[in-house]
Every structure is written in structure tokens, then in C-alpha cells.
PDB file of C-alpha atoms in Angstrom:
ATOM      1  CA  UNK A   1     141.999 159.541  51.423  1.00  0.00           C
ATOM      2  CA  UNK A   2     143.575 159.985  54.848  1.00  0.00           C
ATOM      3  CA  UNK A   3     141.756 158.688  57.908  1.00  0.00           C
ATOM      4  CA  UNK A   4     142.638 160.528  61.091  1.00  0.00           C
ATOM      5  CA  UNK A   5     142.283 159.074  64.593  1.00  0.00           C
ATOM      6  CA  UNK A   6     142.453 160.628  68.006  1.00  0.00           C
ATOM      7  CA  UNK A   7     145.470 160.426  70.283  1.00  0.00           C
ATOM      8  CA  UNK A   8     143.949 157.604  72.342  1.00  0.00           C
ATOM      9  CA  UNK A   9     143.821 155.396  69.262  1.00  0.00           C
ATOM     10  CA  UNK A  10     147.485 155.912  68.487  1.00  0.00           C
ATOM     11  CA  UNK A  11     148.437 155.534  72.143  1.00  0.00           C
ATOM     12  CA  UNK A  12     146.845 152.117  72.357  1.00  0.00           C
ATOM     13  CA  UNK A  13     148.636 150.962  69.204  1.00  0.00           C
ATOM     14  CA  UNK A  14     152.026 151.507  70.791  1.00  0.00           C
ATOM     15  CA  UNK A  15     153.418 148.055  71.771  1.00  0.00           C
ATOM     16  CA  UNK A  16     153.737 147.343  75.477  1.00  0.00           C
ATOM     17  CA  UNK A  17     157.344 147.262  76.656  1.00  0.00           C
ATOM     18  CA  UNK A  18     158.705 143.865  77.634  1.00  0.00           C
ATOM     19  CA  UNK A  19     159.619 143.818  81.341  1.00  0.00           C
ATOM     20  CA  UNK A  20     160.121 140.085  81.581  1.00  0.00           C
ATOM     21  CA  UNK A  21     157.689 137.265  82.300  1.00  0.00           C
ATOM     22  CA  UNK A  22     157.131 138.031  85.991  1.00  0.00           C
ATOM     23  CA  UNK A  23     156.781 141.801  85.610  1.00  0.00           C
ATOM     24  CA  UNK A  24     154.473 141.406  82.601  1.00  0.00           C
ATOM     25  CA  UNK A  25     152.260 139.114  84.691  1.00  0.00           C
ATOM     26  CA  UNK A  26     152.198 141.613  87.570  1.00  0.00           C
ATOM     27  CA  UNK A  27     151.395 144.527  85.222  1.00  0.00           C
ATOM     28  CA  UNK A  28     148.484 142.505  83.814  1.00  0.00           C
ATOM     29  CA  UNK A  29     146.825 142.613  87.236  1.00  0.00           C
ATOM     30  CA  UNK A  30     147.591 146.278  87.820  1.00  0.00           C
ATOM     31  CA  UNK A  31     149.064 148.666  85.284  1.00  0.00           C
ATOM     32  CA  UNK A  32     150.218 151.826  87.117  1.00  0.00           C
ATOM     33  CA  UNK A  33     150.651 153.733  83.860  1.00  0.00           C
ATOM     34  CA  UNK A  34     147.077 153.274  82.571  1.00  0.00           C
ATOM     35  CA  UNK A  35     145.435 152.623  85.975  1.00  0.00           C
ATOM     36  CA  UNK A  36     143.899 149.394  84.612  1.00  0.00           C
ATOM     37  CA  UNK A  37     143.032 146.267  86.587  1.00  0.00           C
ATOM     38  CA  UNK A  38     143.084 143.011  84.573  1.00  0.00           C
ATOM     39  CA  UNK A  39     143.214 145.032  81.379  1.00  0.00           C
ATOM     40  CA  UNK A  40     140.119 147.159  82.119  1.00  0.00           C
ATOM     41  CA  UNK A  41     139.612 150.620  83.528  1.00  0.00           C
ATOM     42  CA  UNK A  42     137.179 151.431  86.335  1.00  0.00           C
ATOM     43  CA  UNK A  43     134.466 152.610  83.903  1.00  0.00           C
ATOM     44  CA  UNK A  44     134.654 149.355  81.958  1.00  0.00           C
ATOM     45  CA  UNK A  45     134.389 147.324  85.174  1.00  0.00           C
ATOM     46  CA  UNK A  46     131.320 149.275  86.268  1.00  0.00           C
ATOM     47  CA  UNK A  47     129.591 148.718  82.915  1.00  0.00           C
ATOM     48  CA  UNK A  48     130.519 145.028  82.957  1.00  0.00           C
ATOM     49  CA  UNK A  49     129.201 144.646  86.505  1.00  0.00           C
ATOM     50  CA  UNK A  50     125.911 146.344  85.610  1.00  0.00           C
ATOM     51  CA  UNK A  51     125.465 144.105  82.581  1.00  0.00           C
ATOM     52  CA  UNK A  52     125.956 140.836  84.490  1.00  0.00           C
ATOM     53  CA  UNK A  53     123.869 142.081  87.415  1.00  0.00           C
ATOM     54  CA  UNK A  54     120.930 142.701  85.078  1.00  0.00           C
ATOM     55  CA  UNK A  55     121.563 139.401  83.300  1.00  0.00           C
ATOM     56  CA  UNK A  56     121.481 137.290  86.475  1.00  0.00           C
ATOM     57  CA  UNK A  57     118.527 139.228  87.920  1.00  0.00           C
ATOM     58  CA  UNK A  58     116.468 138.427  84.812  1.00  0.00           C
ATOM     59  CA  UNK A  59     117.673 134.802  84.798  1.00  0.00           C
ATOM     60  CA  UNK A  60     116.883 134.371  88.491  1.00  0.00           C
ATOM     61  CA  UNK A  61     113.455 135.965  88.040  1.00  0.00           C
ATOM     62  CA  UNK A  62     112.549 133.503  85.279  1.00  0.00           C
ATOM     63  CA  UNK A  63     113.665 130.578  87.457  1.00  0.00           C
ATOM     64  CA  UNK A  64     111.704 131.909  90.448  1.00  0.00           C
ATOM     65  CA  UNK A  65     108.602 132.353  88.262  1.00  0.00           C
ATOM     66  CA  UNK A  66     108.862 128.773  86.999  1.00  0.00           C
ATOM     67  CA  UNK A  67     109.254 127.431  90.545  1.00  0.00           C
ATOM     68  CA  UNK A  68     106.283 129.488  91.751  1.00  0.00           C
ATOM     69  CA  UNK A  69     104.072 128.132  88.967  1.00  0.00           C
ATOM     70  CA  UNK A  70     105.158 124.561  89.758  1.00  0.00           C
ATOM     71  CA  UNK A  71     104.582 124.886  93.505  1.00  0.00           C
ATOM     72  CA  UNK A  72     101.310 126.816  93.328  1.00  0.00           C
ATOM     73  CA  UNK A  73      99.609 124.929  90.513  1.00  0.00           C
ATOM     74  CA  UNK A  74     101.222 121.675  89.370  1.00  0.00           C
ATOM     75  CA  UNK A  75     101.681 120.172  92.853  1.00  0.00           C
ATOM     76  CA  UNK A  76      98.053 120.944  93.769  1.00  0.00           C
ATOM     77  CA  UNK A  77      96.487 119.063  90.870  1.00  0.00           C
ATOM     78  CA  UNK A  78      94.129 116.314  91.988  1.00  0.00           C
ATOM     79  CA  UNK A  79      95.399 114.077  89.220  1.00  0.00           C
ATOM     80  CA  UNK A  80      98.234 114.099  86.666  1.00  0.00           C
ATOM     81  CA  UNK A  81      97.934 116.900  84.124  1.00  0.00           C
ATOM     82  CA  UNK A  82      98.198 114.263  81.395  1.00  0.00           C
ATOM     83  CA  UNK A  83      98.786 110.532  81.224  1.00  0.00           C
ATOM     84  CA  UNK A  84     101.879 109.779  79.192  1.00  0.00           C
ATOM     85  CA  UNK A  85     101.549 106.919  76.773  1.00  0.00           C
ATOM     86  CA  UNK A  86     105.259 106.277  76.929  1.00  0.00           C
ATOM     87  CA  UNK A  87     107.662 103.473  76.306  1.00  0.00           C
ATOM     88  CA  UNK A  88     107.692 100.990  79.170  1.00  0.00           C
ATOM     89  CA  UNK A  89     110.346  98.290  79.591  1.00  0.00           C
ATOM     90  CA  UNK A  90     108.856  94.961  78.703  1.00  0.00           C
ATOM     91  CA  UNK A  91     111.631  92.540  77.948  1.00  0.00           C
ATOM     92  CA  UNK A  92     115.395  92.514  78.093  1.00  0.00           C
ATOM     93  CA  UNK A  93     115.664  89.153  76.469  1.00  0.00           C
ATOM     94  CA  UNK A  94     113.545  89.157  73.307  1.00  0.00           C
ATOM     95  CA  UNK A  95     114.720  87.824  69.998  1.00  0.00           C
ATOM     96  CA  UNK A  96     115.781  91.312  68.941  1.00  0.00           C
ATOM     97  CA  UNK A  97     116.852  92.297  72.493  1.00  0.00           C
ATOM     98  CA  UNK A  98     114.328  95.096  72.433  1.00  0.00           C
ATOM     99  CA  UNK A  99     114.496  97.228  75.581  1.00  0.00           C
ATOM    100  CA  UNK A 100     111.228  99.066  75.156  1.00  0.00           C
ATOM    101  CA  UNK A 101     107.799  98.238  73.820  1.00  0.00           C
ATOM    102  CA  UNK A 102     104.724 100.387  73.468  1.00  0.00           C
ATOM    103  CA  UNK A 103     102.213  99.820  76.256  1.00  0.00           C
ATOM    104  CA  UNK A 104      98.494 100.344  75.946  1.00  0.00           C
ATOM    105  CA  UNK A 105      97.139 103.284  77.953  1.00  0.00           C
ATOM    106  CA  UNK A 106      94.593 101.133  79.785  1.00  0.00           C
ATOM    107  CA  UNK A 107      97.021  98.390  80.797  1.00  0.00           C
ATOM    108  CA  UNK A 108      99.025  98.657  84.028  1.00  0.00           C
ATOM    109  CA  UNK A 109     102.478  97.213  84.551  1.00  0.00           C
ATOM    110  CA  UNK A 110     104.539  95.299  87.095  1.00  0.00           C
ATOM    111  CA  UNK A 111     108.169  95.335  88.225  1.00  0.00           C
ATOM    112  CA  UNK A 112     110.405  92.844  90.007  1.00  0.00           C
ATOM    113  CA  UNK A 113     112.798  93.082  92.938  1.00  0.00           C
ATOM    114  CA  UNK A 114     115.706  92.579  93.471  1.00  0.00           C
ATOM    115  CA  UNK A 115     116.575  94.277  90.197  1.00  0.00           C
ATOM    116  CA  UNK A 116     120.320  94.628  90.680  1.00  0.00           C
ATOM    117  CA  UNK A 117     122.290  95.915  87.712  1.00  0.00           C
ATOM    118  CA  UNK A 118     125.475  93.910  87.347  1.00  0.00           C
ATOM    119  CA  UNK A 119     128.490  95.312  85.448  1.00  0.00           C
ATOM    120  CA  UNK A 120     128.079  95.073  81.684  1.00  0.00           C
ATOM    121  CA  UNK A 121     124.982  92.871  81.913  1.00  0.00           C
ATOM    122  CA  UNK A 122     121.234  93.170  81.652  1.00  0.00           C
ATOM    123  CA  UNK A 123     119.176  92.995  84.880  1.00  0.00           C
ATOM    124  CA  UNK A 124     119.454  89.410  86.058  1.00  0.00           C
ATOM    125  CA  UNK A 125     119.225  87.514  89.330  1.00  0.00           C
ATOM    126  CA  UNK A 126     122.528  85.659  89.428  1.00  0.00           C
ATOM    127  CA  UNK A 127     123.371  83.997  92.734  1.00  0.00           C
ATOM    128  CA  UNK A 128     126.809  82.428  92.965  1.00  0.00           C
ATOM    129  CA  UNK A 129     128.911  83.011  96.075  1.00  0.00           C
ATOM    130  CA  UNK A 130     132.044  81.984  94.184  1.00  0.00           C
ATOM    131  CA  UNK A 131     131.736  85.209  92.130  1.00  0.00           C
ATOM    132  CA  UNK A 132     132.209  88.681  93.617  1.00  0.00           C
ATOM    133  CA  UNK A 133     129.464  90.198  91.442  1.00  0.00           C
ATOM    134  CA  UNK A 134     126.883  87.505  92.224  1.00  0.00           C
ATOM    135  CA  UNK A 135     127.046  87.015  95.972  1.00  0.00           C
ATOM    136  CA  UNK A 136     123.702  86.635  97.692  1.00  0.00           C
ATOM    137  CA  UNK A 137     124.431  89.475 100.150  1.00  0.00           C
ATOM    138  CA  UNK A 138     123.732  92.181  97.575  1.00  0.00           C
ATOM    139  CA  UNK A 139     120.300  90.692  96.799  1.00  0.00           C
ATOM    140  CA  UNK A 140     119.396  90.449 100.475  1.00  0.00           C
ATOM    141  CA  UNK A 141     120.384  94.099 100.962  1.00  0.00           C
ATOM    142  CA  UNK A 142     118.399  95.181  97.881  1.00  0.00           C
ATOM    143  CA  UNK A 143     115.234  93.457  99.127  1.00  0.00           C
ATOM    144  CA  UNK A 144     115.663  94.866 102.638  1.00  0.00           C
ATOM    145  CA  UNK A 145     116.033  98.389 101.244  1.00  0.00           C
ATOM    146  CA  UNK A 146     112.944  97.952  99.084  1.00  0.00           C
ATOM    147  CA  UNK A 147     110.764  96.618 101.925  1.00  0.00           C
ATOM    148  CA  UNK A 148     111.902  99.389 104.255  1.00  0.00           C
ATOM    149  CA  UNK A 149     109.206 101.713 102.879  1.00  0.00           C
ATOM    150  CA  UNK A 150     106.534  99.187 103.942  1.00  0.00           C
ATOM    151  CA  UNK A 151     107.483  99.428 107.626  1.00  0.00           C
ATOM    152  CA  UNK A 152     104.786 101.961 108.481  1.00  0.00           C
ATOM    153  CA  UNK A 153     102.146 102.342 111.142  1.00  0.00           C
ATOM    154  CA  UNK A 154      98.687 100.967 110.378  1.00  0.00           C
ATOM    155  CA  UNK A 155      97.001 104.094 111.758  1.00  0.00           C
ATOM    156  CA  UNK A 156      97.016 105.896 108.397  1.00  0.00           C
ATOM    157  CA  UNK A 157      95.683 102.913 106.451  1.00  0.00           C
ATOM    158  CA  UNK A 158      92.635 100.751 106.041  1.00  0.00           C
ATOM    159  CA  UNK A 159      93.177  97.253 107.361  1.00  0.00           C
ATOM    160  CA  UNK A 160      89.818  95.559 106.742  1.00  0.00           C
ATOM    161  CA  UNK A 161      88.488  94.391 103.411  1.00  0.00           C
ATOM    162  CA  UNK A 162      85.903  96.620 101.770  1.00  0.00           C
ATOM    163  CA  UNK A 163      83.010  95.765  99.510  1.00  0.00           C
ATOM    164  CA  UNK A 164      84.334  95.941  95.993  1.00  0.00           C
ATOM    165  CA  UNK A 165      82.956  98.506  93.574  1.00  0.00           C
ATOM    166  CA  UNK A 166      84.340  99.264  90.128  1.00  0.00           C
ATOM    167  CA  UNK A 167      83.779 102.941  90.813  1.00  0.00           C
ATOM    168  CA  UNK A 168      85.387 103.010  94.258  1.00  0.00           C
ATOM    169  CA  UNK A 169      87.406 106.068  95.147  1.00  0.00           C
ATOM    170  CA  UNK A 170      89.072 105.546  98.517  1.00  0.00           C
ATOM    171  CA  UNK A 171      91.093 108.423  99.884  1.00  0.00           C
ATOM    172  CA  UNK A 172      92.637 106.338 102.667  1.00  0.00           C
ATOM    173  CA  UNK A 173      94.949 103.682 101.155  1.00  0.00           C
ATOM    174  CA  UNK A 174      94.873 100.019 102.120  1.00  0.00           C
ATOM    175  CA  UNK A 175      97.675  98.715 104.335  1.00  0.00           C
ATOM    176  CA  UNK A 176     100.057  96.094 102.963  1.00  0.00           C
ATOM    177  CA  UNK A 177     101.491  93.830 105.643  1.00  0.00           C
ATOM    178  CA  UNK A 178     104.863  92.402 104.616  1.00  0.00           C
ATOM    179  CA  UNK A 179     104.349  89.586 107.130  1.00  0.00           C
ATOM    180  CA  UNK A 180     101.880  88.133 104.617  1.00  0.00           C
ATOM    181  CA  UNK A 181     104.894  87.387 102.403  1.00  0.00           C
ATOM    182  CA  UNK A 182     106.070  84.722 104.847  1.00  0.00           C
ATOM    183  CA  UNK A 183     109.726  83.777 104.385  1.00  0.00           C
ATOM    184  CA  UNK A 184     109.906  86.254 101.508  1.00  0.00           C
ATOM    185  CA  UNK A 185     109.134  89.155 103.826  1.00  0.00           C
ATOM    186  CA  UNK A 186     112.179  88.833 106.066  1.00  0.00           C
ATOM    187  CA  UNK A 187     115.936  88.273 105.583  1.00  0.00           C
ATOM    188  CA  UNK A 188     117.586  86.297 104.088  1.00  0.00           C
ATOM    189  CA  UNK A 189     114.632  85.883 101.669  1.00  0.00           C
ATOM    190  CA  UNK A 190     115.723  82.388 100.667  1.00  0.00           C
ATOM    191  CA  UNK A 191     119.192  83.452  99.484  1.00  0.00           C
ATOM    192  CA  UNK A 192     121.057  81.065 101.796  1.00  0.00           C
ATOM    193  CA  UNK A 193     121.771  77.359 101.663  1.00  0.00           C
ATOM    194  CA  UNK A 194     119.666  75.663 100.369  1.00  0.00           C
ATOM    195  CA  UNK A 195     118.961  78.295  97.722  1.00  0.00           C
ATOM    196  CA  UNK A 196     115.221  78.949  97.476  1.00  0.00           C
ATOM    197  CA  UNK A 197     115.263  82.605  96.388  1.00  0.00           C
ATOM    198  CA  UNK A 198     112.342  84.992  96.575  1.00  0.00           C
ATOM    199  CA  UNK A 199     111.485  87.480  93.839  1.00  0.00           C
ATOM    200  CA  UNK A 200     109.017  90.245  94.664  1.00  0.00           C
ATOM    201  CA  UNK A 201     106.565  91.386  91.986  1.00  0.00           C
ATOM    202  CA  UNK A 202     105.272  94.909  92.592  1.00  0.00           C
ATOM    203  CA  UNK A 203     102.204  96.409  90.937  1.00  0.00           C
ATOM    204  CA  UNK A 204     103.150  99.734  89.372  1.00  0.00           C
ATOM    205  CA  UNK A 205     101.089 102.769  90.297  1.00  0.00           C
ATOM    206  CA  UNK A 206      98.446 103.494  87.665  1.00  0.00           C
ATOM    207  CA  UNK A 207      96.434 106.622  88.395  1.00  0.00           C
ATOM    208  CA  UNK A 208      92.681 106.082  88.825  1.00  0.00           C
ATOM    209  CA  UNK A 209      92.814 102.595  87.313  1.00  0.00           C
ATOM    210  CA  UNK A 210      90.250 100.171  88.746  1.00  0.00           C
ATOM    211  CA  UNK A 211      90.479  96.467  87.836  1.00  0.00           C
ATOM    212  CA  UNK A 212      87.593  94.353  86.637  1.00  0.00           C
ATOM    213  CA  UNK A 213      88.727  90.992  88.037  1.00  0.00           C
ATOM    214  CA  UNK A 214      87.954  87.460  86.965  1.00  0.00           C
ATOM    215  CA  UNK A 215      86.041  85.401  89.534  1.00  0.00           C
ATOM    216  CA  UNK A 216      84.784  81.840  89.831  1.00  0.00           C
ATOM    217  CA  UNK A 217      81.682  82.598  87.755  1.00  0.00           C
ATOM    218  CA  UNK A 218      83.573  84.359  84.948  1.00  0.00           C
ATOM    219  CA  UNK A 219      84.096  82.950  81.482  1.00  0.00           C
ATOM    220  CA  UNK A 220      87.869  82.682  81.442  1.00  0.00           C
ATOM    221  CA  UNK A 221      89.939  83.302  78.290  1.00  0.00           C
ATOM    222  CA  UNK A 222      91.219  80.273  76.433  1.00  0.00           C
ATOM    223  CA  UNK A 223      94.830  81.439  76.586  1.00  0.00           C
ATOM    224  CA  UNK A 224      94.825  81.648  80.392  1.00  0.00           C
ATOM    225  CA  UNK A 225      97.139  78.972  81.862  1.00  0.00           C
ATOM    226  CA  UNK A 226      95.211  75.929  83.057  1.00  0.00           C
ATOM    227  CA  UNK A 227      96.662  76.051  86.580  1.00  0.00           C
ATOM    228  CA  UNK A 228      95.587  79.680  86.899  1.00  0.00           C
ATOM    229  CA  UNK A 229      92.091  78.844  85.646  1.00  0.00           C
ATOM    230  CA  UNK A 230      91.776  76.305  88.450  1.00  0.00           C
ATOM    231  CA  UNK A 231      92.998  78.844  90.998  1.00  0.00           C
ATOM    232  CA  UNK A 232      90.388  81.372  89.848  1.00  0.00           C
ATOM    233  CA  UNK A 233      87.541  78.860  89.833  1.00  0.00           C
ATOM    234  CA  UNK A 234      88.273  77.658  93.383  1.00  0.00           C
ATOM    235  CA  UNK A 235      88.908  81.065  94.921  1.00  0.00           C
ATOM    236  CA  UNK A 236      86.557  83.606  96.471  1.00  0.00           C
ATOM    237  CA  UNK A 237      89.122  86.399  96.211  1.00  0.00           C
ATOM    238  CA  UNK A 238      88.704  89.406  93.964  1.00  0.00           C
ATOM    239  CA  UNK A 239      92.120  90.304  92.644  1.00  0.00           C
ATOM    240  CA  UNK A 240      94.195  91.056  89.575  1.00  0.00           C
ATOM    241  CA  UNK A 241      95.577  87.604  88.914  1.00  0.00           C
ATOM    242  CA  UNK A 242      99.288  87.025  88.386  1.00  0.00           C
ATOM    243  CA  UNK A 243     100.918  84.120  86.618  1.00  0.00           C
ATOM    244  CA  UNK A 244     104.644  83.483  86.203  1.00  0.00           C
ATOM    245  CA  UNK A 245     106.218  80.640  84.260  1.00  0.00           C
ATOM    246  CA  UNK A 246     109.119  79.817  81.978  1.00  0.00           C
ATOM    247  CA  UNK A 247     109.105  81.425  78.553  1.00  0.00           C
ATOM    248  CA  UNK A 248     109.649  78.161  76.659  1.00  0.00           C
ATOM    249  CA  UNK A 249     109.345  74.452  77.380  1.00  0.00           C
ATOM    250  CA  UNK A 250     112.964  74.163  78.539  1.00  0.00           C
ATOM    251  CA  UNK A 251     112.489  76.994  81.036  1.00  0.00           C
ATOM    252  CA  UNK A 252     109.217  75.472  82.251  1.00  0.00           C
ATOM    253  CA  UNK A 253     110.962  72.140  82.793  1.00  0.00           C
ATOM    254  CA  UNK A 254     113.697  73.615  85.002  1.00  0.00           C
ATOM    255  CA  UNK A 255     111.819  76.352  86.847  1.00  0.00           C
ATOM    256  CA  UNK A 256     110.519  73.906  89.444  1.00  0.00           C
ATOM    257  CA  UNK A 257     107.803  74.703  91.980  1.00  0.00           C
ATOM    258  CA  UNK A 258     106.879  78.370  92.386  1.00  0.00           C
ATOM    259  CA  UNK A 259     104.938  79.384  95.491  1.00  0.00           C
ATOM    260  CA  UNK A 260     102.916  82.617  95.392  1.00  0.00           C
ATOM    261  CA  UNK A 261     102.838  84.546  98.661  1.00  0.00           C
ATOM    262  CA  UNK A 262     100.335  85.526  99.929  1.00  0.00           C
ATOM    263  CA  UNK A 263      98.371  84.507  96.778  1.00  0.00           C
ATOM    264  CA  UNK A 264      98.758  84.677  92.986  1.00  0.00           C
ATOM    265  CA  UNK A 265      97.230  88.113  92.597  1.00  0.00           C
ATOM    266  CA  UNK A 266      96.840  91.702  93.759  1.00  0.00           C
ATOM    267  CA  UNK A 267      93.673  92.313  95.854  1.00  0.00           C
ATOM    268  CA  UNK A 268      91.200  94.906  94.573  1.00  0.00           C
ATOM    269  CA  UNK A 269      91.345  96.760  97.917  1.00  0.00           C
ATOM    270  CA  UNK A 270      94.543  98.473  96.724  1.00  0.00           C
ATOM    271  CA  UNK A 271      92.801 100.140  93.794  1.00  0.00           C
ATOM    272  CA  UNK A 272      92.466 102.776  92.587  1.00  0.00           C
ATOM    273  CA  UNK A 273      95.618 104.748  93.237  1.00  0.00           C
ATOM    274  CA  UNK A 274      94.576 108.416  93.279  1.00  0.00           C
ATOM    275  CA  UNK A 275      97.810 110.058  94.343  1.00  0.00           C
ATOM    276  CA  UNK A 276      97.776 109.230  98.068  1.00  0.00           C
ATOM    277  CA  UNK A 277     101.233 110.140  99.452  1.00  0.00           C
ATOM    278  CA  UNK A 278     101.267 107.109 101.795  1.00  0.00           C
ATOM    279  CA  UNK A 279     100.080 104.615  99.182  1.00  0.00           C
ATOM    280  CA  UNK A 280     101.707 101.179  99.404  1.00  0.00           C
ATOM    281  CA  UNK A 281     101.783  99.268  96.130  1.00  0.00           C
ATOM    282  CA  UNK A 282     100.740  95.614  96.560  1.00  0.00           C
ATOM    283  CA  UNK A 283     103.358  92.871  96.273  1.00  0.00           C
ATOM    284  CA  UNK A 284     103.303  89.200  95.353  1.00  0.00           C
ATOM    285  CA  UNK A 285     106.338  87.121  96.303  1.00  0.00           C
ATOM    286  CA  UNK A 286     107.540  84.307  94.058  1.00  0.00           C
ATOM    287  CA  UNK A 287     109.254  81.632  96.144  1.00  0.00           C
ATOM    288  CA  UNK A 288     111.300  79.347  93.885  1.00  0.00           C
ATOM    289  CA  UNK A 289     111.438  76.053  95.772  1.00  0.00           C
ATOM    290  CA  UNK A 290     113.574  73.770  93.595  1.00  0.00           C
ATOM    291  CA  UNK A 291     114.850  75.642  90.574  1.00  0.00           C
ATOM    292  CA  UNK A 292     117.531  73.788  88.584  1.00  0.00           C
ATOM    293  CA  UNK A 293     121.038  74.958  89.457  1.00  0.00           C
ATOM    294  CA  UNK A 294     123.576  76.235  86.917  1.00  0.00           C
ATOM    295  CA  UNK A 295     120.934  76.873  84.266  1.00  0.00           C
ATOM    296  CA  UNK A 296     119.810  80.251  82.979  1.00  0.00           C
ATOM    297  CA  UNK A 297     116.019  80.455  83.117  1.00  0.00           C
ATOM    298  CA  UNK A 298     113.850  83.212  81.683  1.00  0.00           C
ATOM    299  CA  UNK A 299     110.665  83.828  83.655  1.00  0.00           C
ATOM    300  CA  UNK A 300     107.649  85.626  82.213  1.00  0.00           C
ATOM    301  CA  UNK A 301     104.965  87.141  84.463  1.00  0.00           C
ATOM    302  CA  UNK A 302     101.633  88.441  83.195  1.00  0.00           C
ATOM    303  CA  UNK A 303      98.549  90.084  84.694  1.00  0.00           C
ATOM    304  CA  UNK A 304      95.013  88.817  84.162  1.00  0.00           C
ATOM    305  CA  UNK A 305      91.830  90.888  84.403  1.00  0.00           C
ATOM    306  CA  UNK A 306      88.930  91.795  82.109  1.00  0.00           C
ATOM    307  CA  UNK A 307      90.287  95.290  81.457  1.00  0.00           C
ATOM    308  CA  UNK A 308      93.915  94.310  80.827  1.00  0.00           C
ATOM    309  CA  UNK A 309      94.680  94.083  77.143  1.00  0.00           C
ATOM    310  CA  UNK A 310      96.530  90.840  76.511  1.00  0.00           C
ATOM    311  CA  UNK A 311      97.516  92.039  73.044  1.00  0.00           C
ATOM    312  CA  UNK A 312      99.524  94.960  74.460  1.00  0.00           C
ATOM    313  CA  UNK A 313     102.435  92.673  75.409  1.00  0.00           C
ATOM    314  CA  UNK A 314     102.704  94.141  78.893  1.00  0.00           C
ATOM    315  CA  UNK A 315     104.232  91.029  80.451  1.00  0.00           C
ATOM    316  CA  UNK A 316     107.353  91.214  82.593  1.00  0.00           C
ATOM    317  CA  UNK A 317     110.429  89.128  81.816  1.00  0.00           C
ATOM    318  CA  UNK A 318     113.422  88.491  84.029  1.00  0.00           C
ATOM    319  CA  UNK A 319     116.209  85.925  84.161  1.00  0.00           C
ATOM    320  CA  UNK A 320     117.519  83.896  87.067  1.00  0.00           C
ATOM    321  CA  UNK A 321     120.477  81.558  87.456  1.00  0.00           C
ATOM    322  CA  UNK A 322     121.638  79.854  90.650  1.00  0.00           C
ATOM    323  CA  UNK A 323     125.172  78.626  91.273  1.00  0.00           C
ATOM    324  CA  UNK A 324     126.966  77.780  94.493  1.00  0.00           C
ATOM    325  CA  UNK A 325     125.218  78.856  97.686  1.00  0.00           C
TER     326      UNK A 325
END
């Protein structure tokens, strides 16, 4: 059986003559014999242009539709569309070096500053001016950058304490004055000689969460540290209580005196967070007065309130080591 083809088929099967490397390259851009540019005729270029024009028009339309939906609907929601029960960092220094633990939906979290990531290490506060990676300057700069967002006018905030209500819903957020942090609210934050470094503990934003705080008349849990029990019983403040201490007996022995500024807790005036754009998360400063030098200490901080699940392991761990100032 003989298969016949048209003249165009046979013409294209004829090998191209070899004119040399340079001439072959020039003829690839424009072939005067076939009137082709980059190996395609004008009809092929028109069809190719139409195809990609339609392709990018459809692609751009889908992107524009997605952006319109996000701007018109998602950004106008009064609350998050859903609350993600995700994996929240709890400890970098557990027995199994677990980076993430499951956190209960009803339990808020805290974070610490300065959280400077050093090369090839876990987050750690390592102050040693004899080492390039551990000089105190980087921690001072990190704290200054973090506190920069708190330098705002009081006009858009509440400044006076309000009567606490577990169902409070305050549109206007409460002002946080960094001057209440004392020496931990201004440079060098204790990172000069003598070394008495400050670590800032920030309460993470938890949408529509309202604390039920312990007060002097509350029946306190048995596992609450004794020093914190005394602080609660002799205080008139309503706040989510914070306690930080060494993880084990060796850490507790070398951690020294820890001063809480302005107090060991987060006042209830800052709750709930309901998406206010100017919201300032409350801060508690830990001022380490006489921590043992040249010893790695693991510090664990935990929150205390009636509606914080102590079984959810939502404590915060960080490490600190001080060398030469």
C-alpha cells in the first residue's frame, strides 16, 4: 500500500543546507526562503499569540475573582471564619526535642522577646560579648524593634481601669504604657555591665477569649507555686497570673531573683481581643537580677486562670546563658 503526501510534506523533509554556524544561527531568526521567524510562519505566530492571550486572560480573571472575594467578604468578617486548632510551639528543649505540641482550643499562649535565632541553634538568649553571635547589641536592637509598635498616642485607647465583666466586649482597646516596664522598657534593657537582662513575655492574641481570673477569695489549685499563691492572696488585681521558674531543681538554684514588671500577670482590661486594628497585647517583663553566669538555664513560664487548662501543656520554655558582659 502506497501512502501519498502533498508537496509541502516532501518539501519539509528536505534537509536544510549547512551554511556554517553563524549563518545557520542568523537563518534561524529569519529564513528568507520560507519567510519564517524563529521557525514559525506568520499564521502560526498569530495562532500562538491568540492562544496565550486567552490563557492569560482566563488566568488573570480567576486571580481577580479570588482577590475580589477576599477583599469584599473575608476582610469584612467581624471575627475569624474559623478558629484553627493548630500546632503551637511549646518547647524547644524537651526530652524528645519536640518542636510542636497540640494546644487546647480554650487555652491562650504566650511568647518571649528577644527571640533571636542564632546560626544552627534553637532560640536562646545567649549574651557573651566575646562571641560575635552573642553580643548584647543584637538583643537590645531586637527589643527596641519590638517595643516600637507600642509607641502610640493614647487618644485611640482606654487609659482608665474598667469594671470587670466576664462578658465584656470593648471596641476601644486598652492602652499599654511601656513605661510601666521600668528598666525593661528602655535601652539597654539590662544587657550591659552588670548583666541583669530583661525578657519580655507577650500575651498572644486570642480572639474573643475572656479570662476568669483567680483572686484573693478563690480556692487556688494545689499545683500552683507557693510564691504565686501568696501573690494572689495579697493582691487586689484581677489578672491572668504569670509564673516563671527553672524547669528543674538545678535551674531553680541558679536562676536567682526574678522581678516581674509591672506585676506577675496580664490585667483583665486587655481582654477580650475582638480584632481591633490598634490592639496592644499586654506584656510582662522578667528582670533577672542575679542569674548565675556561664550556666545554661531553662526557664518555664505558665499562665494561671480558671479557664486555662493546665493539662494542655501550654507553658512556654526558653533558655538563657550569660557570659562576659
